Amino acid sequence: MKPAFLLSVNFFASCSLALVCPFSLLKRAGLLNPEDEAAYDRVAANPSSAEDIFLERHYKKSDSANSGGLIGPRSSDGLLDLPLGGGLLNGVLQSLTGPLQDLDIPTPQIIDLKAIPGDDPDHQFQAPGPTDVRGNCPTLNTLANHGYLSRDGITSFAEAANGISIAYGFDYPLSVFLSALGLMAGGDLISGKYSIGGADSRVPNTIGPAGGIDKHGVFEIDGSITRQDTYFGNNANFILQRWEEYVKIADRNGGLFGAQTQAEDRALRYDNSRATNPEFFAGVKWFAVSHAERVFVYEGLTNGTTPNKPDYANIAPFFLNETFPENWYRRGEAFTLASTLAEALDLFLLQPRELGANEGLNNFVPLELDLSSKTVPQLGCFLVENIFDVVPDQVQPTIADNYELFEGFVKGILAPLVTNDGFFNCPTINFVKPGENAARSENGSQSAHGSPINGAYPGIGIIKPDSEPS
Ligand code: HEM
Ligand SMILES: *[C@@H]1O[C@H](CO)[C@@H](O)[C@H](O)[C@H]1NC(C)=O
Ligand SMILES: *[C@@H]1O[C@H](CO)[C@@H](O)[C@H](O)[C@H]1NC(C)=O
Ligand SMILES: *[C@@H]1O[C@H](CO)[C@@H](O)[C@H](O)[C@H]1NC(C)=O
């Protein structure tokens, strides 16, 4: 039995008998609300009813009326399980508490067909300056070049979530989900800040080293579209050869970067990495990230006026120049987490590959996971439950050393997005805690200045693309 429980019952019981009782004073002063006043009267009449009242209040909150409409994960006894606050109320995430109370919370945006950046003077392209960081996500780099994120590349949980909603038309849950992953991957959970490149002194290391989103293992994966595997070196720089191979596949598919192109490119990258990278790892998050990033190309970067035409004119400027195409519109209908997962699964099934890991070359160890048999709602629950679980254990020290904080964050921010919304309905969320012997990868990759961009970044000169490892 929890100490708080005993304390509460004893307090009620002794109070009801005492001559001077704070509750009787409060009652006389009219300061008890009707519910408390009724409870007081019950306990005054029968001290043993204190325990019943406590149970009613704390252990029977599974209906939303009692939890005030707050949506969140529940423990096996039906109670809301939000150790550090959060939860969704009327579709908006609530603030966190305790050590995470200063974390900024994203705001839902209205999404419709809209020219981005249009003629908005605050959002025109500016090449990054010498101290501005860019990293492995071409579309976050684009947002920073256009001031939808801080132009220095040091963003925050709320800023990045709001930015991708505004610029790409991703809905609130999807935007929150992605930005939460970015923060957990390489940011400072306390201030909510993270670098869209590598480690950076402008991000505080309050609870441990913040490696930036380029940090391998949490969100950064092997077999990316245009970036090389961390094993071979810098994982943030654009590699022209990969881009050219990607374009060649699109050319075979009517010049479109749609699902067929993405599935073929993903298969090519998987096969190449599995054959050449002795540390190639394709686990649960590889599955999610490697397919989602490709779904985002055709669902997020296509002109909103021609949603079925993800062609070179629309896709190339994001990768090559890290800018929006001329006269570009965001999608008119918000893109969702459910659609992301459904389309990711479809992509996977177009060219299925085994999940698993290389333990040295020619020694691929399959994971006993059959994700293809999961329904989309099950997949959502599964992903949230496995957010810390990179099998075989591979986790960054910050997460391992501050597990309760990260767990509180996931329960308060991510789990509510897949709970009880009529589609996702994760019953209870059981995290797999990183093991004792989790491989602790200490260092993030250095920030790079993004793509070699045909002269569009005159301030910092043209960065020579890294060559592909053979
Ligand atoms: C806050 C939100 C986001 C974060 C934290 C984020 C983070 C990342 C990270 C860590 C990677 C590297 C993954 C890898 O190793 O392959 C990546 C790649 C990528 N992301 Fe994002 N991303 C976000 C939003 C978006 C959005 C909104 C889009 C598209 C509309 C997008 C499109 C892509 C693409 C296409 C890649 C693959 C790049 C390549 O390998 O060439 N991302 N992102
Ligand atoms: C996007 O759509 C607008 C409006 O139809 C059009 O003027 C523009 O050329 C398109 N841009 C691209 C890159 O397809
Ligand atoms: C990138 O920018 C350069 C220089 O402004 C321009 O010549 C080129 O056409 C652009 N490429 C794309 C794909 O937008
Ligand atoms: C991490 O960085 C430190 C200091 O730069 C270096 O001594 C160490 O070898 C690096 N560790 C790994 C695993 O790369």
Coordinates of C-alpha atoms and ligand atoms in Angstrom, one line a residue:
M1 CA 0.0 0.0 0.0
K2 CA 1.3 3.4 -0.9
P3 CA 2.2 5.8 2.0
A4 CA 0.1 8.5 0.5
F5 CA -2.9 6.2 0.7
L6 CA -2.4 5.6 4.4
L7 CA -1.7 9.2 5.2
S8 CA -4.9 10.2 3.5
V9 CA -7.1 7.7 5.3
N10 CA -5.6 8.4 8.7
F11 CA -5.9 12.1 8.2
F12 CA -9.5 11.9 7.3
A13 CA -10.3 9.5 10.2
S14 CA -8.5 11.5 12.9
C15 CA -9.7 14.8 11.6
S16 CA -13.3 13.8 11.9
L17 CA -12.9 13.1 15.6
A18 CA -10.7 16.0 16.5
L19 CA -12.1 19.0 18.3
V20 CA -10.3 21.4 16.0
C21 CA -10.2 20.1 12.6
P22 CA -9.1 22.0 9.5
F23 CA -11.9 20.5 7.5
S24 CA -14.5 21.7 10.0
L25 CA -13.0 25.2 9.8
L26 CA -12.9 25.1 6.1
K27 CA -16.5 23.9 6.0
R28 CA -17.6 26.7 8.3
A29 CA -15.8 29.2 6.1
G30 CA -17.6 27.8 3.1
L31 CA -14.4 26.9 1.4
L32 CA -15.1 23.2 0.8
N33 CA -16.6 22.4 -2.6
P34 CA -19.8 20.4 -2.6
E35 CA -18.0 17.1 -3.3
D36 CA -15.5 17.7 -0.5
E37 CA -18.2 18.8 1.9
A38 CA -20.3 15.7 1.2
A39 CA -17.1 13.6 1.8
Y40 CA -16.4 15.5 5.0
D41 CA -20.0 14.8 6.3
R42 CA -19.7 11.1 5.5
V43 CA -16.4 10.8 7.3
A44 CA -17.6 12.8 10.3
A45 CA -20.6 10.5 10.6
N46 CA -18.5 7.3 10.0
P47 CA -14.8 7.5 10.1
S48 CA -14.3 4.2 8.3
S49 CA -15.9 5.6 5.2
A50 CA -12.7 7.5 4.6
E51 CA -11.2 4.6 2.9
D52 CA -14.3 4.1 0.7
I53 CA -14.1 7.7 -0.3
F54 CA -10.4 7.5 -1.1
L55 CA -11.0 4.4 -3.3
E56 CA -13.9 6.1 -5.1
R57 CA -11.8 9.1 -5.9
H58 CA -8.6 7.4 -6.9
Y59 CA -9.3 4.0 -8.0
K60 CA -12.4 4.4 -10.1
K61 CA -11.4 7.0 -12.5
S62 CA -11.7 5.0 -15.6
D63 CA -14.7 6.8 -17.0
S64 CA -13.8 10.0 -18.7
A65 CA -16.3 12.0 -16.6
N66 CA -14.2 11.4 -13.6
S67 CA -10.9 12.1 -15.3
G68 CA -12.4 15.4 -16.6
G69 CA -12.1 14.2 -20.2
L70 CA -8.4 13.8 -20.0
I71 CA -7.1 11.1 -22.3
G72 CA -4.0 9.1 -21.6
P73 CA -2.6 5.7 -21.0
R74 CA -4.1 3.7 -18.1
S75 CA -2.5 1.2 -15.8
S76 CA -3.9 -2.2 -15.4
D77 CA -6.3 -1.0 -12.6
G78 CA -7.9 1.5 -15.0
L79 CA -6.3 4.6 -13.5
L80 CA -4.8 7.3 -15.7
D81 CA -1.1 6.6 -15.8
L82 CA 0.5 10.1 -16.3
P83 CA 3.3 10.2 -13.8
L84 CA 4.6 13.6 -15.1
G85 CA 1.3 15.1 -16.3
G86 CA 0.4 15.6 -19.9
G87 CA -2.5 13.8 -21.6
L88 CA -4.9 15.1 -24.2
L89 CA -7.7 17.3 -23.2
N90 CA -10.1 18.3 -26.1
G91 CA -7.3 17.3 -28.6
V92 CA -4.6 19.5 -26.9
L93 CA -1.7 18.1 -24.9
Q94 CA -1.6 19.4 -21.3
S95 CA 1.5 20.6 -19.7
L96 CA 3.9 18.3 -18.0
T97 CA 4.8 18.6 -14.3
G98 CA 7.7 18.2 -12.0
P99 CA 11.1 18.3 -13.6
L100 CA 9.4 18.6 -17.1
Q101 CA 7.2 21.5 -16.2
D102 CA 9.0 24.0 -18.4
L103 CA 8.7 22.0 -21.5
D104 CA 6.9 23.9 -24.2
I105 CA 3.8 22.2 -25.6
P106 CA 2.9 22.3 -29.3
T107 CA -0.2 24.1 -30.5
P108 CA -2.7 22.6 -33.0
Q109 CA -2.7 24.5 -36.3
I110 CA -5.4 25.0 -38.9
I111 CA -4.4 23.1 -42.1
D112 CA -5.7 24.0 -45.5
L113 CA -4.2 24.5 -49.0
K114 CA -1.9 27.4 -48.7
A115 CA 1.2 28.8 -50.5
I116 CA 4.4 28.1 -48.6
P117 CA 6.3 30.3 -48.0
G118 CA 4.1 32.5 -50.4
D119 CA 5.1 36.1 -50.1
D120 CA 5.5 36.0 -46.3
P121 CA 8.4 38.3 -45.6
D122 CA 9.4 36.3 -42.5
H123 CA 9.8 33.1 -44.4
Q124 CA 11.9 33.7 -47.5
F125 CA 15.0 31.6 -48.1
Q126 CA 18.2 32.7 -46.4
A127 CA 21.4 30.6 -46.7
P128 CA 22.6 29.4 -43.3
G129 CA 25.5 31.4 -41.7
P130 CA 28.7 29.9 -40.5
T131 CA 27.4 29.0 -37.0
D132 CA 24.0 27.7 -38.2
V133 CA 23.6 24.0 -38.0
R134 CA 21.9 21.7 -40.5
G135 CA 21.6 17.9 -40.4
N136 CA 20.3 14.8 -41.9
C137 CA 16.6 15.8 -42.3
P138 CA 16.4 17.8 -45.6
T139 CA 12.9 19.1 -44.7
L140 CA 13.9 20.4 -41.3
N141 CA 16.9 22.0 -42.9
T142 CA 14.4 23.6 -45.4
L143 CA 12.3 24.9 -42.5
A144 CA 15.3 26.5 -40.8
N145 CA 16.4 28.1 -44.1
H146 CA 12.9 29.7 -44.3
G147 CA 12.6 30.7 -40.6
Y148 CA 9.8 28.2 -39.8
L149 CA 12.3 27.0 -37.3
S150 CA 15.1 29.1 -35.7
R151 CA 17.4 29.8 -38.5
D152 CA 20.4 28.7 -36.4
G153 CA 19.1 25.2 -36.4
I154 CA 18.6 25.0 -32.7
T155 CA 14.9 24.3 -32.3
S156 CA 12.5 23.0 -29.6
F157 CA 9.9 20.4 -29.2
A158 CA 7.0 22.9 -29.7
E159 CA 8.7 25.0 -32.4
A160 CA 9.5 22.0 -34.7
A161 CA 6.1 20.4 -34.2
N162 CA 4.4 23.7 -35.0
G163 CA 6.7 24.3 -38.0
I164 CA 6.0 21.0 -39.7
S165 CA 2.3 21.4 -39.2
I166 CA 2.4 24.9 -40.7
A167 CA 4.7 24.2 -43.6
Y168 CA 3.8 20.6 -44.6
G169 CA 0.3 20.2 -43.3
F170 CA 1.0 17.4 -40.9
D171 CA -1.7 17.1 -38.2
Y172 CA -1.2 17.7 -34.5
P173 CA -0.6 14.1 -33.4
L174 CA 1.8 13.3 -36.2
S175 CA 3.7 16.6 -35.7
V176 CA 4.0 16.0 -32.0
F177 CA 5.0 12.4 -32.5
L178 CA 7.9 13.4 -34.9
S179 CA 9.1 16.3 -32.8
A180 CA 9.0 14.2 -29.6
L181 CA 11.2 11.6 -31.3
G182 CA 13.6 14.3 -32.3
L183 CA 13.8 15.6 -28.8
M184 CA 14.3 12.2 -27.3
A185 CA 16.8 11.3 -29.9
G186 CA 19.2 14.1 -29.2
G187 CA 17.8 17.0 -27.3
D188 CA 17.6 18.3 -23.7
L189 CA 14.3 17.0 -22.3
I190 CA 14.2 19.6 -19.6
S191 CA 14.3 22.7 -21.8
G192 CA 12.8 21.0 -24.9
K193 CA 15.7 22.2 -27.0
Y194 CA 17.4 20.2 -29.8
S195 CA 19.8 20.6 -32.6
I196 CA 18.7 19.6 -36.1
G197 CA 22.3 18.6 -36.7
G198 CA 24.9 17.2 -34.3
A199 CA 25.8 18.1 -30.7
D200 CA 25.8 21.8 -30.1
S201 CA 26.8 24.0 -27.2
R202 CA 23.6 26.0 -27.5
V203 CA 21.6 23.0 -26.4
P204 CA 22.0 22.6 -22.6
N205 CA 23.1 19.2 -21.4
T206 CA 21.0 19.3 -18.3
I207 CA 20.5 15.6 -17.9
G208 CA 23.3 14.3 -20.1
P209 CA 24.9 14.9 -23.5
A210 CA 22.4 16.0 -26.2
G211 CA 23.8 14.7 -29.5
G212 CA 21.3 16.3 -31.9
I213 CA 19.0 14.4 -34.2
D214 CA 21.9 13.1 -36.2
K215 CA 22.8 10.9 -33.3
H216 CA 22.6 7.3 -34.4
G217 CA 20.4 4.7 -32.8
V218 CA 17.3 6.5 -31.7
F219 CA 15.9 8.1 -34.8
E220 CA 18.9 8.1 -37.2
I221 CA 19.0 4.8 -39.0
D222 CA 20.9 2.8 -41.5
G223 CA 19.9 2.7 -45.2
S224 CA 18.7 6.3 -45.4
I225 CA 17.7 7.8 -48.8
T226 CA 20.7 10.2 -49.4
R227 CA 22.8 9.9 -46.2
Q228 CA 25.3 7.1 -45.5
D229 CA 25.3 4.7 -42.6
T230 CA 26.9 6.0 -39.4
Y231 CA 29.4 3.1 -39.6
F232 CA 31.0 4.8 -42.7
G233 CA 31.3 8.2 -41.1
N234 CA 29.3 11.4 -41.3
N235 CA 25.6 10.5 -41.5
A236 CA 24.3 14.0 -42.1
N237 CA 25.8 15.0 -45.4
F238 CA 23.9 14.7 -48.6
I239 CA 25.5 12.1 -51.0
L240 CA 25.0 13.0 -54.6
Q241 CA 25.5 9.5 -55.9
R242 CA 22.6 8.2 -53.8
W243 CA 20.4 11.0 -55.0
E244 CA 21.2 10.2 -58.6
E245 CA 20.4 6.5 -58.0
Y246 CA 17.1 7.6 -56.4
V247 CA 16.3 9.8 -59.5
K248 CA 17.1 6.9 -61.8
I249 CA 14.5 4.7 -60.0
A250 CA 12.0 7.5 -60.2
D251 CA 12.7 7.8 -64.0
R252 CA 11.8 4.1 -64.4
N253 CA 8.5 4.9 -62.6
G254 CA 7.2 7.7 -64.8
G255 CA 9.4 10.3 -63.2
L256 CA 7.5 10.1 -59.9
F257 CA 8.8 9.6 -56.4
G258 CA 5.7 7.7 -55.3
A259 CA 5.3 4.5 -53.4
Q260 CA 6.8 2.2 -56.1
T261 CA 10.0 4.4 -56.3
Q262 CA 10.3 4.5 -52.6
A263 CA 9.9 0.7 -52.1
E264 CA 12.6 0.1 -54.8
D265 CA 15.0 2.6 -53.3
R266 CA 14.4 1.2 -49.8
A267 CA 15.1 -2.3 -51.0
L268 CA 18.3 -1.1 -52.7
R269 CA 19.5 0.7 -49.6
Y270 CA 18.7 -2.2 -47.3
D271 CA 20.5 -4.7 -49.5
N272 CA 23.5 -2.4 -49.9
S273 CA 23.8 -1.8 -46.2
R274 CA 23.3 -5.4 -45.2
A275 CA 26.0 -6.4 -47.6
T276 CA 28.6 -3.7 -46.6
N277 CA 27.9 -2.5 -43.1
P278 CA 29.0 -5.0 -40.4
E279 CA 26.9 -3.1 -37.9
F280 CA 23.8 -2.8 -40.1
F281 CA 20.8 -2.7 -37.8
A282 CA 17.1 -2.9 -39.0
G283 CA 14.9 -3.1 -35.9
V284 CA 11.6 -1.7 -34.9
K285 CA 12.6 1.9 -35.3
W286 CA 14.4 1.2 -38.6
F287 CA 11.1 -0.2 -39.8
A288 CA 9.2 3.0 -38.8
V289 CA 11.7 5.6 -39.8
S290 CA 13.0 4.1 -43.0
H291 CA 9.4 3.7 -44.4
A292 CA 7.9 6.9 -42.8
E293 CA 10.6 9.2 -44.3
R294 CA 9.9 7.8 -47.7
V295 CA 6.1 8.1 -47.3
F296 CA 6.8 11.8 -46.3
V297 CA 8.5 12.4 -49.6
Y298 CA 5.3 11.9 -51.6
E299 CA 2.8 12.8 -48.9
G300 CA 4.6 15.9 -47.6
L301 CA 6.7 17.4 -50.3
T302 CA 4.3 17.2 -53.3
N303 CA 2.6 20.4 -54.4
G304 CA -0.8 20.5 -52.6
T305 CA -2.5 21.5 -55.9
T306 CA -1.3 18.2 -57.6
P307 CA -1.2 15.7 -54.7
N308 CA -0.7 12.7 -57.0
K309 CA 2.3 14.1 -58.8
P310 CA 5.4 13.8 -56.7
D311 CA 7.7 14.8 -59.6
Y312 CA 11.3 16.1 -59.8
A313 CA 10.2 19.7 -59.8
N314 CA 8.6 19.2 -56.4
I315 CA 11.0 16.8 -54.7
A316 CA 14.4 18.0 -55.9
P317 CA 14.5 21.5 -54.4
F318 CA 14.1 20.0 -50.9
F319 CA 17.0 17.6 -51.3
L320 CA 19.3 19.7 -53.6
N321 CA 18.7 23.3 -52.4
E322 CA 16.9 22.8 -49.1
T323 CA 14.3 25.2 -50.2
F324 CA 10.6 25.1 -51.2
P325 CA 9.9 24.7 -55.0
E326 CA 8.7 27.9 -56.8
N327 CA 5.0 28.6 -56.1
W328 CA 4.5 25.6 -53.9
Y329 CA 1.5 24.8 -51.8
R330 CA 1.3 22.6 -48.7
R331 CA -1.3 19.8 -48.8
G332 CA -4.9 20.8 -48.3
E333 CA -5.9 18.0 -46.0
A334 CA -3.8 17.2 -42.9
F335 CA -1.7 14.1 -43.0
T336 CA -2.1 11.8 -40.0
L337 CA -0.1 9.4 -37.9
A338 CA -2.6 6.6 -38.8
S339 CA -2.0 7.2 -42.6
T340 CA 1.7 7.3 -42.1
L341 CA 1.7 3.9 -40.5
A342 CA -0.7 2.4 -43.0
E343 CA 1.3 3.7 -45.9
A344 CA 4.6 2.7 -44.3
L345 CA 3.3 -0.9 -43.9
D346 CA 2.2 -0.8 -47.6
L347 CA 5.7 0.3 -48.7
F348 CA 7.3 -2.5 -46.6
L349 CA 5.0 -5.1 -48.2
L350 CA 5.8 -3.9 -51.7
Q351 CA 9.4 -5.1 -51.2
P352 CA 9.6 -6.9 -47.8
R353 CA 12.9 -7.4 -46.1
E354 CA 13.9 -9.3 -43.0
L355 CA 14.3 -7.3 -39.8
G356 CA 17.5 -8.0 -37.9
A357 CA 21.0 -7.0 -37.4
N358 CA 24.5 -7.7 -38.8
E359 CA 26.9 -9.0 -36.2
G360 CA 29.7 -8.7 -38.6
L361 CA 29.6 -9.1 -42.4
N362 CA 27.8 -12.1 -43.7
N363 CA 26.4 -12.8 -40.2
F364 CA 22.8 -11.4 -40.2
V365 CA 20.8 -12.2 -37.1
P366 CA 17.1 -12.0 -37.8
L367 CA 14.8 -10.5 -35.1
E368 CA 11.8 -12.6 -34.2
L369 CA 9.3 -10.0 -35.2
D370 CA 6.6 -10.2 -37.7
L371 CA 5.4 -6.7 -38.2
S372 CA 3.5 -7.4 -41.4
S373 CA 0.9 -9.4 -39.4
K374 CA 0.0 -6.4 -37.3
T375 CA -2.9 -4.2 -38.0
V376 CA -2.2 -0.5 -38.2
P377 CA -3.7 0.3 -34.8
Q378 CA -1.6 -2.5 -33.3
L379 CA 1.4 -1.2 -35.0
G380 CA 0.9 2.3 -33.4
C381 CA 0.8 0.7 -29.9
F382 CA 3.7 -1.5 -30.7
L383 CA 5.9 1.4 -31.9
V384 CA 5.1 3.5 -28.8
E385 CA 5.9 0.5 -26.5
N386 CA 9.2 -0.1 -28.3
I387 CA 10.3 3.5 -28.4
F388 CA 13.2 2.7 -26.0
D389 CA 13.7 -0.8 -27.2
V390 CA 16.3 -1.0 -29.8
V391 CA 16.8 -4.8 -30.0
P392 CA 19.6 -5.6 -29.4
D393 CA 19.8 -3.0 -26.7
Q394 CA 21.3 0.1 -28.0
V395 CA 20.4 3.2 -26.2
Q396 CA 21.9 6.5 -25.5
P397 CA 23.2 7.1 -21.9
T398 CA 20.9 10.1 -21.4
I399 CA 17.9 7.8 -21.8
A400 CA 19.3 5.0 -19.7
D401 CA 20.3 7.3 -16.9
N402 CA 17.0 9.2 -16.8
Y403 CA 14.6 6.5 -17.6
E404 CA 11.8 7.7 -15.4
L405 CA 11.9 11.2 -17.0
F406 CA 11.7 9.7 -20.5
E407 CA 9.0 7.3 -19.5
G408 CA 7.0 10.2 -18.0
F409 CA 7.4 12.1 -21.2
V410 CA 6.3 9.2 -23.4
K411 CA 3.3 8.5 -21.2
G412 CA 2.2 12.1 -21.0
I413 CA 3.0 13.1 -24.6
L414 CA 3.2 10.1 -27.0
A415 CA 0.9 7.5 -25.5
P416 CA -2.2 9.7 -25.4
L417 CA -1.9 10.1 -29.1
V418 CA -2.5 6.4 -29.6
T419 CA -5.0 5.9 -26.8
N420 CA -8.7 5.8 -27.1
D421 CA -9.2 8.1 -30.2
G422 CA -11.6 5.7 -31.9
F423 CA -8.8 4.3 -34.1
F424 CA -5.8 3.6 -32.0
N425 CA -6.8 2.0 -28.8
C426 CA -3.7 0.8 -27.0
P427 CA -5.0 -0.9 -23.8
T428 CA -2.1 -0.4 -21.4
I429 CA 1.3 0.8 -22.4
N430 CA 4.1 -1.5 -21.3
F431 CA 7.6 -0.2 -22.0
V432 CA 10.5 -2.4 -22.5
K433 CA 13.2 -0.9 -20.3
P434 CA 16.7 -0.7 -21.8
G435 CA 18.7 -3.6 -20.4
E436 CA 21.7 -3.4 -18.0
N437 CA 24.1 -4.1 -20.8
A438 CA 22.6 -1.7 -23.3
A439 CA 25.3 -0.7 -25.8
R440 CA 25.9 3.0 -24.9
S441 CA 26.8 4.9 -28.0
E442 CA 28.4 8.0 -26.6
N443 CA 29.0 10.4 -29.5
G444 CA 26.7 12.1 -32.0
S445 CA 28.0 13.0 -35.4
Q446 CA 29.3 16.5 -36.1
S447 CA 26.9 19.0 -37.6
A448 CA 27.2 19.4 -41.3
H449 CA 25.8 22.3 -43.4
G450 CA 23.3 20.2 -45.3
S451 CA 23.4 19.6 -49.0
P452 CA 25.8 20.7 -51.7
I453 CA 23.3 23.0 -53.2
N454 CA 24.4 24.3 -56.5
G455 CA 25.5 27.6 -55.2
A456 CA 22.4 28.3 -53.2
Y457 CA 24.4 28.5 -49.9
P458 CA 27.0 31.1 -51.1
G459 CA 27.8 32.1 -47.5
I460 CA 29.4 28.8 -46.7
G461 CA 30.6 27.6 -50.0
I462 CA 29.8 24.4 -51.7
I463 CA 30.4 21.3 -49.6
K464 CA 31.8 18.4 -51.6
P465 CA 29.5 15.4 -51.4
D466 CA 31.0 12.5 -49.5
S467 CA 31.7 9.6 -51.7
E468 CA 29.8 6.4 -51.4
P469 CA 31.6 3.6 -49.6
S470 CA 32.0 0.6 -51.7
Ligands
HEM1 C1 10.3 17.4 -36.0 C2 10.1 16.6 -37.0 C3 11.2 15.8 -37.7 C4 12.3 15.2 -37.2 C5 12.8 15.3 -35.7 C6 13.0 14.5 -38.2 C7 14.1 13.9 -38.1 C8 14.8 13.1 -39.1 C9 15.9 12.3 -38.9 C10 16.6 12.0 -37.6 C11 16.2 11.8 -40.1 C12 17.3 10.8 -40.4 C13 16.7 9.4 -40.6 C14 17.6 8.5 -41.2 O1 18.7 8.2 -40.7 O2 17.3 8.0 -42.4 C15 15.2 12.3 -41.1 C16 15.3 12.0 -42.4 C17 14.3 12.4 -43.3 N1 13.2 13.1 -43.0 FE1 12.8 14.0 -41.2 N2 12.2 14.7 -39.4 C18 11.1 15.4 -39.1 C19 10.1 15.8 -40.0 C20 10.1 15.5 -41.3 C21 9.1 15.9 -42.2 C22 7.9 16.8 -41.8 C23 9.4 15.4 -43.4 C24 8.7 15.5 -44.7 C25 7.6 16.3 -45.0 C26 10.6 14.6 -43.3 C27 11.3 14.0 -44.3 C28 12.5 13.3 -44.1 C29 13.2 12.6 -45.2 C30 12.7 12.5 -46.7 C31 14.3 12.0 -44.7 C32 15.3 11.2 -45.4 C33 16.6 12.0 -45.8 C34 17.6 11.2 -46.6 O3 18.1 10.2 -46.1 O4 17.9 11.6 -47.7 N3 11.0 14.7 -42.0 N4 14.4 13.1 -40.4
LIG2 C1 2.3 24.2 -57.7 O1 1.0 24.6 -58.0 C2 0.9 25.9 -58.4 C3 -0.6 26.2 -58.6 O2 -1.2 25.3 -59.4 C4 1.6 26.1 -59.8 O3 1.5 27.4 -60.2 C5 3.1 25.8 -59.5 O4 3.9 25.8 -60.7 C6 3.2 24.4 -58.9 N1 4.6 24.2 -58.6 C7 5.3 23.0 -58.7 C8 6.7 23.0 -58.4 O5 4.8 22.0 -59.2
LIG3 C1 19.0 25.1 -56.9 O1 19.5 26.4 -56.8 C2 20.3 26.8 -58.0 C3 20.9 28.1 -57.7 O2 19.9 29.0 -57.3 C4 19.4 26.7 -59.2 O3 20.1 27.0 -60.4 C5 18.8 25.3 -59.3 O4 17.9 25.2 -60.4 C6 18.1 24.9 -58.1 N1 17.8 23.5 -58.2 C7 16.6 23.0 -57.8 C8 16.3 21.6 -58.0 O5 15.7 23.7 -57.3
LIG4 C1 33.8 9.9 -28.4 O1 34.5 11.2 -28.3 C2 35.6 11.2 -27.4 C3 36.2 12.6 -27.4 O2 36.2 13.2 -28.6 C4 36.6 10.1 -28.0 O3 37.8 10.1 -27.2 C5 36.0 8.8 -28.0 O4 36.9 7.8 -28.6 C6 34.7 8.8 -28.8 N1 34.0 7.5 -28.7 C7 33.5 6.8 -29.7 C8 32.8 5.6 -29.4 O5 33.6 7.2 -30.9

